[in-house]
PDB file of C-alpha atoms in Angstrom:
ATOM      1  CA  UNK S   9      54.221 -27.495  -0.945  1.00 35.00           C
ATOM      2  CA  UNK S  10      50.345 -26.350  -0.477  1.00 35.00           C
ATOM      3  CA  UNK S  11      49.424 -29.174  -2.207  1.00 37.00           C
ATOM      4  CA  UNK S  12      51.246 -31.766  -0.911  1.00 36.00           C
ATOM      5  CA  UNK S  13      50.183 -30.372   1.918  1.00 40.00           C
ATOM      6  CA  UNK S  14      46.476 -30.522   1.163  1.00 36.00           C
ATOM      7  CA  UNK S  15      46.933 -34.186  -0.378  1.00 39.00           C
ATOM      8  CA  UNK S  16      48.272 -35.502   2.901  1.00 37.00           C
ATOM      9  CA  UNK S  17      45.434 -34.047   5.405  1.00 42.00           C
ATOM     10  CA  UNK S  18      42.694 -35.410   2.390  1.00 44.00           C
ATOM     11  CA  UNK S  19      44.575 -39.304   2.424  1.00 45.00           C
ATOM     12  CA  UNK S  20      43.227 -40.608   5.999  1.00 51.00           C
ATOM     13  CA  UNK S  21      39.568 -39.301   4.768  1.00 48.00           C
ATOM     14  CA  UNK S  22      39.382 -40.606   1.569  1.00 48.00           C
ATOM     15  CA  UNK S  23      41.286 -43.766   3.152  1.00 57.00           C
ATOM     16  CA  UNK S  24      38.374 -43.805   5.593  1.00 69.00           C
ATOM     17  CA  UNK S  25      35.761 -43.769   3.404  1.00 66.00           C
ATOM     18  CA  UNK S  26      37.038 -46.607   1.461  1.00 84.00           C
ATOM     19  CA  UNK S  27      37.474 -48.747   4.358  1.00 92.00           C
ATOM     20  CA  UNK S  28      36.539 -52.006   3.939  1.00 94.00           C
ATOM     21  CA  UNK S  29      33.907 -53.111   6.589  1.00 93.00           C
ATOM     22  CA  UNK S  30      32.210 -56.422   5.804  1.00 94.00           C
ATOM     23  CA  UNK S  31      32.473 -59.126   2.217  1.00 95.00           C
ATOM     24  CA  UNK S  32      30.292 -61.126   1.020  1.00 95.00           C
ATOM     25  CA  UNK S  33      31.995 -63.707  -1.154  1.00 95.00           C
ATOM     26  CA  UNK S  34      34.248 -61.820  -1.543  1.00 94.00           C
ATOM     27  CA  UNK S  35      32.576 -58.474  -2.592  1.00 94.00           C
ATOM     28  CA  UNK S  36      34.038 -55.847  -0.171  1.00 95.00           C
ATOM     29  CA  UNK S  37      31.623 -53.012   1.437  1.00 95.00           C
ATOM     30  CA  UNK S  38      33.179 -49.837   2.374  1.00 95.00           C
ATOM     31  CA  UNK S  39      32.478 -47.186   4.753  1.00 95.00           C
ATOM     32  CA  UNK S  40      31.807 -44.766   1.791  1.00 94.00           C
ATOM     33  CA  UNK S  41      29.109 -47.228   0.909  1.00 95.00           C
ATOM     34  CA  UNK S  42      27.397 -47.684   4.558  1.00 95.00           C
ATOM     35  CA  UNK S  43      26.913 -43.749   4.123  1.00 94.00           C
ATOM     36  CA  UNK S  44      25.444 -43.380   1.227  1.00 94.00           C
ATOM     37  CA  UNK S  45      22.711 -46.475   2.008  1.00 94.00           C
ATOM     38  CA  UNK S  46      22.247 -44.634   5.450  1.00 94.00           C
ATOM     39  CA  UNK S  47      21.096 -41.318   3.178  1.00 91.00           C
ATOM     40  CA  UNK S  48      19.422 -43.402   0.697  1.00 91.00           C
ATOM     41  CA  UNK S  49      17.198 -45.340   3.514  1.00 93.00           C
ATOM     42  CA  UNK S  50      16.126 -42.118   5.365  1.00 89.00           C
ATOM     43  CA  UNK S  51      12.858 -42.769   6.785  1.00 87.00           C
ATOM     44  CA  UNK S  52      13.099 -46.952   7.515  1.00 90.00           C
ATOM     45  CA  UNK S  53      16.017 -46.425   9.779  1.00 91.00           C
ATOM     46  CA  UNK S  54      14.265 -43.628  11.596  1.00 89.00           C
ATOM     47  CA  UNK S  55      12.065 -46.433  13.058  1.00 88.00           C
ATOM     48  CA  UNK S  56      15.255 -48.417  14.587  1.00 91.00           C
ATOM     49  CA  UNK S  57      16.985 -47.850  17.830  1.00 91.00           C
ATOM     50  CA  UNK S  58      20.389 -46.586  16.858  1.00 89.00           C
ATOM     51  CA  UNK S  59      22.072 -49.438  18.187  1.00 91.00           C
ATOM     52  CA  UNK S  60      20.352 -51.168  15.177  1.00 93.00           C
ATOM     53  CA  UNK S  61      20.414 -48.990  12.259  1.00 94.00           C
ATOM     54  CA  UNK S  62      24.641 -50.005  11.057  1.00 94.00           C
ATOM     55  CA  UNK S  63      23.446 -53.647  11.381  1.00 95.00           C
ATOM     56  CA  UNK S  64      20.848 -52.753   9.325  1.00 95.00           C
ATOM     57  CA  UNK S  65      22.541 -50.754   6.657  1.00 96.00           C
ATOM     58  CA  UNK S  66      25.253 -53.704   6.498  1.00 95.00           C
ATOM     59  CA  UNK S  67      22.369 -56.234   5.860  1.00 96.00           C
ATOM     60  CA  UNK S  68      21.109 -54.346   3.427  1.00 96.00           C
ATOM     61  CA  UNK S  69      24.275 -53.419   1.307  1.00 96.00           C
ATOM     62  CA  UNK S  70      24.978 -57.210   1.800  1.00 97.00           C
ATOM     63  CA  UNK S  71      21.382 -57.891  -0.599  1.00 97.00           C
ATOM     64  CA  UNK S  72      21.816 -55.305  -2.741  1.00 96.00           C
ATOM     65  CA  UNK S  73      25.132 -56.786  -3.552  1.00 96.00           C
ATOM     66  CA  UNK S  74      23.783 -60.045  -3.934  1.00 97.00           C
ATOM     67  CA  UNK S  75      20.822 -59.330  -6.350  1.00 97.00           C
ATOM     68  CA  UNK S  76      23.017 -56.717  -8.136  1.00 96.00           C
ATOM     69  CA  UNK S  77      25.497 -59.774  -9.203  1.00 96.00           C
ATOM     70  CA  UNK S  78      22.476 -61.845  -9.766  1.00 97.00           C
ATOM     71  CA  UNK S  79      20.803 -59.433 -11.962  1.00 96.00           C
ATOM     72  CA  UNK S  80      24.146 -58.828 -14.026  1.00 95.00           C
ATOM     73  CA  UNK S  81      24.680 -62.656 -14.338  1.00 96.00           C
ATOM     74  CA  UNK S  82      21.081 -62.801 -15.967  1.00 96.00           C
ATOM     75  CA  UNK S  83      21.899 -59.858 -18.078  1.00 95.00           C
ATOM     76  CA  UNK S  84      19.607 -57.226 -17.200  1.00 94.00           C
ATOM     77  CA  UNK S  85      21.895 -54.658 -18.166  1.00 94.00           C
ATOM     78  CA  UNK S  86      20.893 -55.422 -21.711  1.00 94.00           C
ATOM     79  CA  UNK S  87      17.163 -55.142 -21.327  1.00 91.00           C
ATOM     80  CA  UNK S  88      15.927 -52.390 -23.698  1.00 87.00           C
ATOM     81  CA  UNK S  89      14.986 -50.077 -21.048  1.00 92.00           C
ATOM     82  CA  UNK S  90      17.865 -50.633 -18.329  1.00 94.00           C
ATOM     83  CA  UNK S  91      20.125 -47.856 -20.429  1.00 93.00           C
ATOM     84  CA  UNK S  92      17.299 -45.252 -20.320  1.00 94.00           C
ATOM     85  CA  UNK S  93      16.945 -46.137 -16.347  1.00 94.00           C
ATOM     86  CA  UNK S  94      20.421 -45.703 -15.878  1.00 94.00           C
ATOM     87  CA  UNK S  95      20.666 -42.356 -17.919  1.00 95.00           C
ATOM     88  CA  UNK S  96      17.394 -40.991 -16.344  1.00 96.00           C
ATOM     89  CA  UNK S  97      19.013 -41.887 -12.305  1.00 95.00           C
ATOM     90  CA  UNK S  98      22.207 -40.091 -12.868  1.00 96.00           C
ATOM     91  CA  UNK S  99      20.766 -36.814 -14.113  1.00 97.00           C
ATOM     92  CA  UNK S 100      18.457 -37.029 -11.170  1.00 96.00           C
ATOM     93  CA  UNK S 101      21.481 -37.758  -8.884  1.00 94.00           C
ATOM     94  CA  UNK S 102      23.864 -35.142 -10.631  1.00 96.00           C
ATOM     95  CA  UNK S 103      20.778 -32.530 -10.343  1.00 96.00           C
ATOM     96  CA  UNK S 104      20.481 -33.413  -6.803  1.00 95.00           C
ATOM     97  CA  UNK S 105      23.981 -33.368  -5.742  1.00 94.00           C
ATOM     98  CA  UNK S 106      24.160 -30.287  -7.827  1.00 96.00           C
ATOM     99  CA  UNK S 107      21.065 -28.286  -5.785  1.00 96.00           C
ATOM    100  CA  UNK S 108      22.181 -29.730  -2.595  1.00 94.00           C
ATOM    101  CA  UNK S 109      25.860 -27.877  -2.811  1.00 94.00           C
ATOM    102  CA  UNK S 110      24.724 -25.016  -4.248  1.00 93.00           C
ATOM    103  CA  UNK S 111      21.837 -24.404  -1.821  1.00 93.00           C
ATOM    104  CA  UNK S 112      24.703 -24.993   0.874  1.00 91.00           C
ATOM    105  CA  UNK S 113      26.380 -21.776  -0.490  1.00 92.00           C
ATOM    106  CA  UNK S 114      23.575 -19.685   0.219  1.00 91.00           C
ATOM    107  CA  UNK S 115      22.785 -20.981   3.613  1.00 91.00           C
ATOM    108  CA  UNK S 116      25.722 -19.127   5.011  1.00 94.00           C
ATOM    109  CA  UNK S 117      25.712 -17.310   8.776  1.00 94.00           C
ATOM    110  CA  UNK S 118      25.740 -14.254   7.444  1.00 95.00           C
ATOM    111  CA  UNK S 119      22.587 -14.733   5.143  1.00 95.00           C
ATOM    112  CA  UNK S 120      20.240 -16.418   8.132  1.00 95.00           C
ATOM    113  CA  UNK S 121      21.543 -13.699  10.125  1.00 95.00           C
ATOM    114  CA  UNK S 122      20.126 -10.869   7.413  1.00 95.00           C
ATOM    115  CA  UNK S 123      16.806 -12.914   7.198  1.00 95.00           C
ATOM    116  CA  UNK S 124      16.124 -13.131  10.697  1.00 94.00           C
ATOM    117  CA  UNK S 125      16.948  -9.246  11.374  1.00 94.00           C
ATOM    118  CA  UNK S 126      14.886  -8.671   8.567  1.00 92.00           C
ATOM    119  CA  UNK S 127      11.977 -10.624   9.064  1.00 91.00           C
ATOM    120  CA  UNK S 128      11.692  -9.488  13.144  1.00 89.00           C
ATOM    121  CA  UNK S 129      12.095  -5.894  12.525  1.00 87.00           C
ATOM    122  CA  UNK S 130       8.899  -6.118  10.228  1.00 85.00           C
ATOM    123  CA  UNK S 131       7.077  -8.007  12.805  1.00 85.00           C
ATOM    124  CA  UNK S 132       4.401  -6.350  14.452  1.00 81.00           C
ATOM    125  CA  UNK S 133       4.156  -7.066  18.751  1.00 84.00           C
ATOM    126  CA  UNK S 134       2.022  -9.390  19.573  1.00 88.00           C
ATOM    127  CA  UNK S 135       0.312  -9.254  22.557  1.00 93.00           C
ATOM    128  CA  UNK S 136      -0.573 -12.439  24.803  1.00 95.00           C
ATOM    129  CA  UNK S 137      -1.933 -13.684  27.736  1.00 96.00           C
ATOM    130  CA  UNK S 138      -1.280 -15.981  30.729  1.00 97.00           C
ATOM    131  CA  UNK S 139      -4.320 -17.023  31.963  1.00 97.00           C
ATOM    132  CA  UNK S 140      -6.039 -19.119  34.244  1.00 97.00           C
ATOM    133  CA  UNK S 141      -9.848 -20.758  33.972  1.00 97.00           C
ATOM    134  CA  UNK S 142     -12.698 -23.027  35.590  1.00 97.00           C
ATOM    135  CA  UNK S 143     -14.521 -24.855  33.141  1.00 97.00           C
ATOM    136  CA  UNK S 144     -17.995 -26.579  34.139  1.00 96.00           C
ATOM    137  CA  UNK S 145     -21.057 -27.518  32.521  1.00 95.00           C
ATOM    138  CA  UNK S 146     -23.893 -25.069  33.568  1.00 95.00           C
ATOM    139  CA  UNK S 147     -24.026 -21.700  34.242  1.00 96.00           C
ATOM    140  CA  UNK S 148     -25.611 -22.364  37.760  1.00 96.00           C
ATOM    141  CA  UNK S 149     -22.300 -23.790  38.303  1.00 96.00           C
ATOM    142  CA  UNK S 150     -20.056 -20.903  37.014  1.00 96.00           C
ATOM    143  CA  UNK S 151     -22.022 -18.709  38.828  1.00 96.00           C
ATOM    144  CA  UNK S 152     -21.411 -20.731  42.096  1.00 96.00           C
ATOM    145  CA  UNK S 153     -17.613 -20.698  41.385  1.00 96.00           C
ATOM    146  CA  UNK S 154     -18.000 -17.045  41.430  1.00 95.00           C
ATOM    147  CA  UNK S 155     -18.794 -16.085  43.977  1.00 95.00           C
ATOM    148  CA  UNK S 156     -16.777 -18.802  46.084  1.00 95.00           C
ATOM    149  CA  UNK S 157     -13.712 -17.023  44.302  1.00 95.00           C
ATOM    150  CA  UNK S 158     -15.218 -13.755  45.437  1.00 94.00           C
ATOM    151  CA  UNK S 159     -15.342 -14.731  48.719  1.00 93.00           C
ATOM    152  CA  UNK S 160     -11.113 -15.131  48.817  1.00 93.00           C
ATOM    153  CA  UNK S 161     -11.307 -18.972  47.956  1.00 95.00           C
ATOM    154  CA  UNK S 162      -8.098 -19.754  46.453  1.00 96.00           C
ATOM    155  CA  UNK S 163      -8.674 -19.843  41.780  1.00 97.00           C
ATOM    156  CA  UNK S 164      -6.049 -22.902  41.660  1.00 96.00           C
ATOM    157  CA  UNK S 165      -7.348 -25.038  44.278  1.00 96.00           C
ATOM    158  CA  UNK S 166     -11.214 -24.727  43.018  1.00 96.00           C
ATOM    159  CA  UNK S 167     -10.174 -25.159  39.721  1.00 96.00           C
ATOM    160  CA  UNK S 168      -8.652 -28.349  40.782  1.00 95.00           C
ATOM    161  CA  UNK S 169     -11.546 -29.061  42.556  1.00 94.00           C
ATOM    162  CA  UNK S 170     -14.242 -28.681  39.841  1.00 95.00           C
ATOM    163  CA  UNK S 171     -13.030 -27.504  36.325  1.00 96.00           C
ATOM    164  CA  UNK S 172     -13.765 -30.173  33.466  1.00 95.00           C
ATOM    165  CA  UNK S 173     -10.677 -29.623  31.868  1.00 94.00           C
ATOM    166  CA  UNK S 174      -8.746 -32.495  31.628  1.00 91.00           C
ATOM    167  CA  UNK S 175      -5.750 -30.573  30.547  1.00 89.00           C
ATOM    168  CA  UNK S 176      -5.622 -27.624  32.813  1.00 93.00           C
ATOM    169  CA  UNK S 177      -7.647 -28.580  35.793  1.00 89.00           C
ATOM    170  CA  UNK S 178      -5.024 -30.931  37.189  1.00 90.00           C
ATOM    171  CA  UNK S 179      -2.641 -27.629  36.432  1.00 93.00           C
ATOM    172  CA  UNK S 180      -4.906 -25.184  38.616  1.00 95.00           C
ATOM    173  CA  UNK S 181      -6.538 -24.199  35.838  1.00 96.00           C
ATOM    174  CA  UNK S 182      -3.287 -22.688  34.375  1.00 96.00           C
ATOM    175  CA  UNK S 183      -3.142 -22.498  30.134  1.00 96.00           C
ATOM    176  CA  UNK S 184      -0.025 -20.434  30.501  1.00 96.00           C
ATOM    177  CA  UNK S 185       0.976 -17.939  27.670  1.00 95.00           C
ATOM    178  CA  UNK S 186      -1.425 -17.922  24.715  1.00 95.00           C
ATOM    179  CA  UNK S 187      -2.230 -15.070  21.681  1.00 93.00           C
ATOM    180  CA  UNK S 188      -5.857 -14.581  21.108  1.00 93.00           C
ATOM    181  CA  UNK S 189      -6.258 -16.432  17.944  1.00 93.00           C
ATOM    182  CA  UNK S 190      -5.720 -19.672  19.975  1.00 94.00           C
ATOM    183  CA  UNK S 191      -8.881 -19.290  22.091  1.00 95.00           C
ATOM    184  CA  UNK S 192     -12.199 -19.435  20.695  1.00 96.00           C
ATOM    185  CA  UNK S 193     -13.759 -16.316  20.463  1.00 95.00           C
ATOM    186  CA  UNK S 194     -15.934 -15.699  23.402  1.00 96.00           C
ATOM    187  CA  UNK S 195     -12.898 -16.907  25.644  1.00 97.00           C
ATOM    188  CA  UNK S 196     -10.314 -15.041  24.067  1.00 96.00           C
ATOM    189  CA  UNK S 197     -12.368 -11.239  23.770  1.00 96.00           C
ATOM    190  CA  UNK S 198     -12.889 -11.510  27.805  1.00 96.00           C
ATOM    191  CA  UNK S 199      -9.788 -12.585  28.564  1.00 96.00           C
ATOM    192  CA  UNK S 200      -7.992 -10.223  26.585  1.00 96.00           C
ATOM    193  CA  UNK S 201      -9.838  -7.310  28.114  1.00 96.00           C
ATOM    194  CA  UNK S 202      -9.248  -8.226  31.854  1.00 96.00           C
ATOM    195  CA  UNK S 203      -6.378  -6.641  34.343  1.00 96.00           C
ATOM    196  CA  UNK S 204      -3.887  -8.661  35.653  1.00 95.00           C
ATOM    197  CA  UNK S 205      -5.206 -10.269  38.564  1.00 95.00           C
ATOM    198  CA  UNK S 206      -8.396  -9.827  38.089  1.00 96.00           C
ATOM    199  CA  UNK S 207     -11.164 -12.345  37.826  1.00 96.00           C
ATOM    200  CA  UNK S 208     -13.929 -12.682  34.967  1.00 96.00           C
ATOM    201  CA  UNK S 209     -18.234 -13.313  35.191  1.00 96.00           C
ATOM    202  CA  UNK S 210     -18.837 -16.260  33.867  1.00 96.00           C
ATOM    203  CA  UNK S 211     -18.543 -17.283  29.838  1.00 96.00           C
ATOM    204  CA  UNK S 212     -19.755 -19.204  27.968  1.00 97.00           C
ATOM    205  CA  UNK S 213     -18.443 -20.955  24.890  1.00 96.00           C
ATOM    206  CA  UNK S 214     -18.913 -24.080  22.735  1.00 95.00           C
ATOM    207  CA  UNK S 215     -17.155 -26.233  25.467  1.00 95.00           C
ATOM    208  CA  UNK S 216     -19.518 -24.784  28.379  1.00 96.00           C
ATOM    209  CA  UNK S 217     -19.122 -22.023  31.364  1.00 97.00           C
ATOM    210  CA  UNK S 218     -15.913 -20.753  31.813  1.00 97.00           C
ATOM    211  CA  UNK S 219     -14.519 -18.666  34.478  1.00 97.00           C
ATOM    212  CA  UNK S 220     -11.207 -16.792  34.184  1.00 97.00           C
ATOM    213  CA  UNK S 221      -8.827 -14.987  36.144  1.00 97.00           C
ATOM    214  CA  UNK S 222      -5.707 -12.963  34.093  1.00 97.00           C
ATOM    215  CA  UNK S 223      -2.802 -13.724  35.744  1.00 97.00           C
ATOM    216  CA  UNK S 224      -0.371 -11.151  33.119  1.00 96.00           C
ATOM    217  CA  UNK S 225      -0.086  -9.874  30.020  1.00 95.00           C
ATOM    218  CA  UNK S 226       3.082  -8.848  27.656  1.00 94.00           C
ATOM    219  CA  UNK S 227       4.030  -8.290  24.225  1.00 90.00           C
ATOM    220  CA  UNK S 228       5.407 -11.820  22.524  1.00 86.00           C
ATOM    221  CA  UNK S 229       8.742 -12.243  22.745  1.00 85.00           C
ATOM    222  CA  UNK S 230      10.005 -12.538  20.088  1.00 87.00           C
ATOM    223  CA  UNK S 231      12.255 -15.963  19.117  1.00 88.00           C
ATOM    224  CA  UNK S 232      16.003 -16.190  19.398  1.00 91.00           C
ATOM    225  CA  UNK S 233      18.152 -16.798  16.438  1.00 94.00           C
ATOM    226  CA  UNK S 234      19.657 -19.788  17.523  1.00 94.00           C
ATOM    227  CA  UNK S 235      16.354 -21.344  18.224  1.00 93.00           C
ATOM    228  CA  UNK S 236      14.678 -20.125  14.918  1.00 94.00           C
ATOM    229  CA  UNK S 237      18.298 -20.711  12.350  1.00 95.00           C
ATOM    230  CA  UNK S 238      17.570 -24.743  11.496  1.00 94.00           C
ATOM    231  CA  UNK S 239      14.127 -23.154  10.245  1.00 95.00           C
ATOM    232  CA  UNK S 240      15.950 -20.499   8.072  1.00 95.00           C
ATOM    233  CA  UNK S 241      18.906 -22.173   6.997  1.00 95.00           C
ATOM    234  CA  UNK S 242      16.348 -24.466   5.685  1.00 95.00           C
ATOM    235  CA  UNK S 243      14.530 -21.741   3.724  1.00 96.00           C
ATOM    236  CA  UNK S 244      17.063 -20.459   2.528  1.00 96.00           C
ATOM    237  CA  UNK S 245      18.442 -23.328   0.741  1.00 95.00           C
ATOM    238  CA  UNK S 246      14.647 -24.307  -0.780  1.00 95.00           C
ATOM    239  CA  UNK S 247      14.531 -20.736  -1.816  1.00 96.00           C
ATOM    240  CA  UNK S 248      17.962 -21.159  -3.708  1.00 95.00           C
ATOM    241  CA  UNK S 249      17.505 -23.957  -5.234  1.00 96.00           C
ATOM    242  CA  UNK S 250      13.803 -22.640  -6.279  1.00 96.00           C
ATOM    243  CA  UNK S 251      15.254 -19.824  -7.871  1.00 95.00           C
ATOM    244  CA  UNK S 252      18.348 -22.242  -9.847  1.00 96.00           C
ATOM    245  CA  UNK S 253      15.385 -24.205 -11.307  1.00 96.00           C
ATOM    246  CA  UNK S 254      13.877 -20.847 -12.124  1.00 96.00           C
ATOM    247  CA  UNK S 255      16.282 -18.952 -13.951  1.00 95.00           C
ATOM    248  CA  UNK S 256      17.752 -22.441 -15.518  1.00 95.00           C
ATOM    249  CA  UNK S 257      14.253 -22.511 -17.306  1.00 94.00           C
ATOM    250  CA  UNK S 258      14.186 -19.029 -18.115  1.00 94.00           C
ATOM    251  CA  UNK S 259      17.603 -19.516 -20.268  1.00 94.00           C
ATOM    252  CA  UNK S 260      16.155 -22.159 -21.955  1.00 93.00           C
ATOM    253  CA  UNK S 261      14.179 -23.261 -24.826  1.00 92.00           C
ATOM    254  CA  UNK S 262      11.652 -25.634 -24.119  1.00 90.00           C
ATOM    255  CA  UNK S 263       9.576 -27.106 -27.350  1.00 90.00           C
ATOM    256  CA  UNK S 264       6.555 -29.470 -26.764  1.00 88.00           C
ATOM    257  CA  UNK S 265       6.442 -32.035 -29.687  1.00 89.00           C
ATOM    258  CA  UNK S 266       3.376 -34.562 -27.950  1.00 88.00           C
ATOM    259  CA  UNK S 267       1.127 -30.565 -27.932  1.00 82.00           C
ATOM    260  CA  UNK S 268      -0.301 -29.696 -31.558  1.00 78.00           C
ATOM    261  CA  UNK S 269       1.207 -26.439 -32.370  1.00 67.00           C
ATOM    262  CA  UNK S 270      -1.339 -23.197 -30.564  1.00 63.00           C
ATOM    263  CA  UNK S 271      -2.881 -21.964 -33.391  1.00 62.00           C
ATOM    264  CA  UNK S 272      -1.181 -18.545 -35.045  1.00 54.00           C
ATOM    265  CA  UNK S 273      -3.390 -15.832 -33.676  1.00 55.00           C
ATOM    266  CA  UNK S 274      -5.095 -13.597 -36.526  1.00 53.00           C
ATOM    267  CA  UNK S 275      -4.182 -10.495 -37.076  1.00 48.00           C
ATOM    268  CA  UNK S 276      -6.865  -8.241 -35.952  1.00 52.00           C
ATOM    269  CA  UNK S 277      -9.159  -6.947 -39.005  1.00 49.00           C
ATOM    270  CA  UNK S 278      -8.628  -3.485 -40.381  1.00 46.00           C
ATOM    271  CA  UNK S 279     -10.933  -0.801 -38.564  1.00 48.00           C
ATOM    272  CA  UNK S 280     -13.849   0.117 -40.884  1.00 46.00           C
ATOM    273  CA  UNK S 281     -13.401   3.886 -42.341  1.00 40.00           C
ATOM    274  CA  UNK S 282     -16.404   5.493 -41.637  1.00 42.00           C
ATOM    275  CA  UNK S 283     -18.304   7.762 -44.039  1.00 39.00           C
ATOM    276  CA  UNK S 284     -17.990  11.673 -43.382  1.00 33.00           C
TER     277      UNK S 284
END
C-alpha cells in the first residue's frame, strides 16, 4: 500500500513536468524542458524583466529544436568528434548532478546551525563607532568650525552648512556605525579615542581637515543566523563537494602518459669508512 501510495502523490509531478507547453512542427516542449533551459541560461535571463524571461526560454527551446533536427538531418552525429563531445558532456553533467545532491546532504539545519555557533563563539568583539564629522579644505577652516561648535552651535546643522562631504554632509555629517579599519588612519585613531559626545581638534587626513564629534560606541553585534545561513549553507556545500573531489582522488590512481617518466632517484652512495 506505501507504494501505491507514494506512486499516486509522484503522478501529478512527473505529469507536470512533462506537460506539453508549445510545438513546433510538431515537436512538443514540455515543462520539464522550460526548466532545465531556465538553469542552463542563468545569467542572460537575469537581464530580463520576469514578465519576459518564459517567452524567452520558449523561444529559445523553439531554436534549439530547430537546429537540433537540422543538425541530425545533415548528420552531425557521425562527425568523428561528436561521440567524444557527447561522452565528455554527460560525465560533466552526471558529476554535476552528482556534487549538487550530495552537497545538498550536508547543507542540512543542523550543520549551518553548528557552523555558525562555532564560528561566533571564536569571534573576538569588535568594537565600533558612530560618528559624526565636518570635512573642509584648510585648517583655518577646521579651526573656525571649532570653535563655532564650542560656542553651542548645533554639529549637524554646520556640518550641513560647510562639510565637503558629498556623502555625509547632506546627512549632518552622520557616517553611522563603522570599525576602525574602515577609516583611514589619522581619522579612525582620534575617533576611536573620544567619549561619547564629545567633540575632536581638528584632523587632518589625505582628504583634508576633519572635525569629529563621537556620538557612541559598542561592541559589534554580532549577525543573526537567519541573516548570515544563505552564506553558510553555501559554504558548506563548496566545502563538501571540495572534500568529494578530494578524497575521490586520493582513492585513485592517476598515471601521466604525455610526462616522461621522473627519473628513479639514486640511491645515496655508501658513507666512506674512515681510517682509525
Amino acid at each position: 500500500m506505501l507504494s501505491l501510495g507514494l506512486a499516486l502523490v509522484a503522478t501529478p509531478v512527473f505529469a507536470q513536468a512533462d506537460k506539453v507547453v508549445a510545438r513546433v512542427d510538431g515537436i512538443a516542449i514540455t515543462e520539464r524542458e522550460i526548466s532545465l533551459a531556465t538553469e542552463d541560461l542563468g545569467e542572460r535571463l537575469a537581464q530580463l524583466p520576469d514578465e519576459r524571461k518564459r517567452d524567452e526560454v520558449i523561444n529559445y527551446l523553439v531554436d534549439l529544436k530547430l537546429g537540433a533536427r537540422a543538425a541530425a538531418a545533415a548528420k552531425t552525429a557521425d562527425a568523428p568528434d561528436f561521440a567524444a563531445r557527447l561522452a565528455y558532456f554527460r560525465e560533466k553533467v552526471l558529476l554535476d548532478q552528482y556534487l549538487t545532491a550530495e552537497a545538498k546532504k550536508a547543507a542540512t539545519p543542523e550543520a549551518a546551525r553548528k557552523l555558525y555557533d562555532e564560528t561566533t563563539k571564536a569571534m573576538a568583539p569588535e568594537e565600533e563607532v558612530n560618528a559624526r564629522h565636518i570635512l573642509v579644505e584648510e585648517e583655518a577652516q577646521a579651526k573656525a568650525v571649532a570653535e563655532r561648535l564650542k560656542k553651542g552651535e548645533d554639529f549637524a546643522k554646520v556640518a550641513a552648512e560647510l562639510s565637503k562631504d558629498p556623502g555625509s554632509g547632506k546627512e549632518g555629517g552622520s557616517l553611522g556605525w563603522f570599525t576602525k579599519d574602515r577609516m583611514v588612519p589619522e581619522f579612525a585613531d582620534v575617533a576611536f579615542k573620544l567619549n561619547k559626545g564629545q567633540v575632536s581638534d581638528p584632523v587632518k587626513s589625505q582628504f583634508g581637515w576633519h572635525v569629529i564629534k563621537l556620538e557612541d560606541k559598542r561592541s559589534k553585534p554580532l549577525p543573526d543566523f537567519a541573516t548570515v545561513k544563505p552564506q553558510i549553507d553555501q559554504y558548506l556545500e563548496r566545502k563538501a563537494q571540495q572534500d568529494i573531489i578530494v578524497a575521490l582522488r586520493e582513492k585513485a590512481k592517476v598515471e601521466r602518459l604525455d610526462q616522461p617518466a621522473a627519473p628513479a632517484t639514486p640511491a645515496p652512495a655508501p658513507a666512506e669508512t674512515k681510517k682509525p
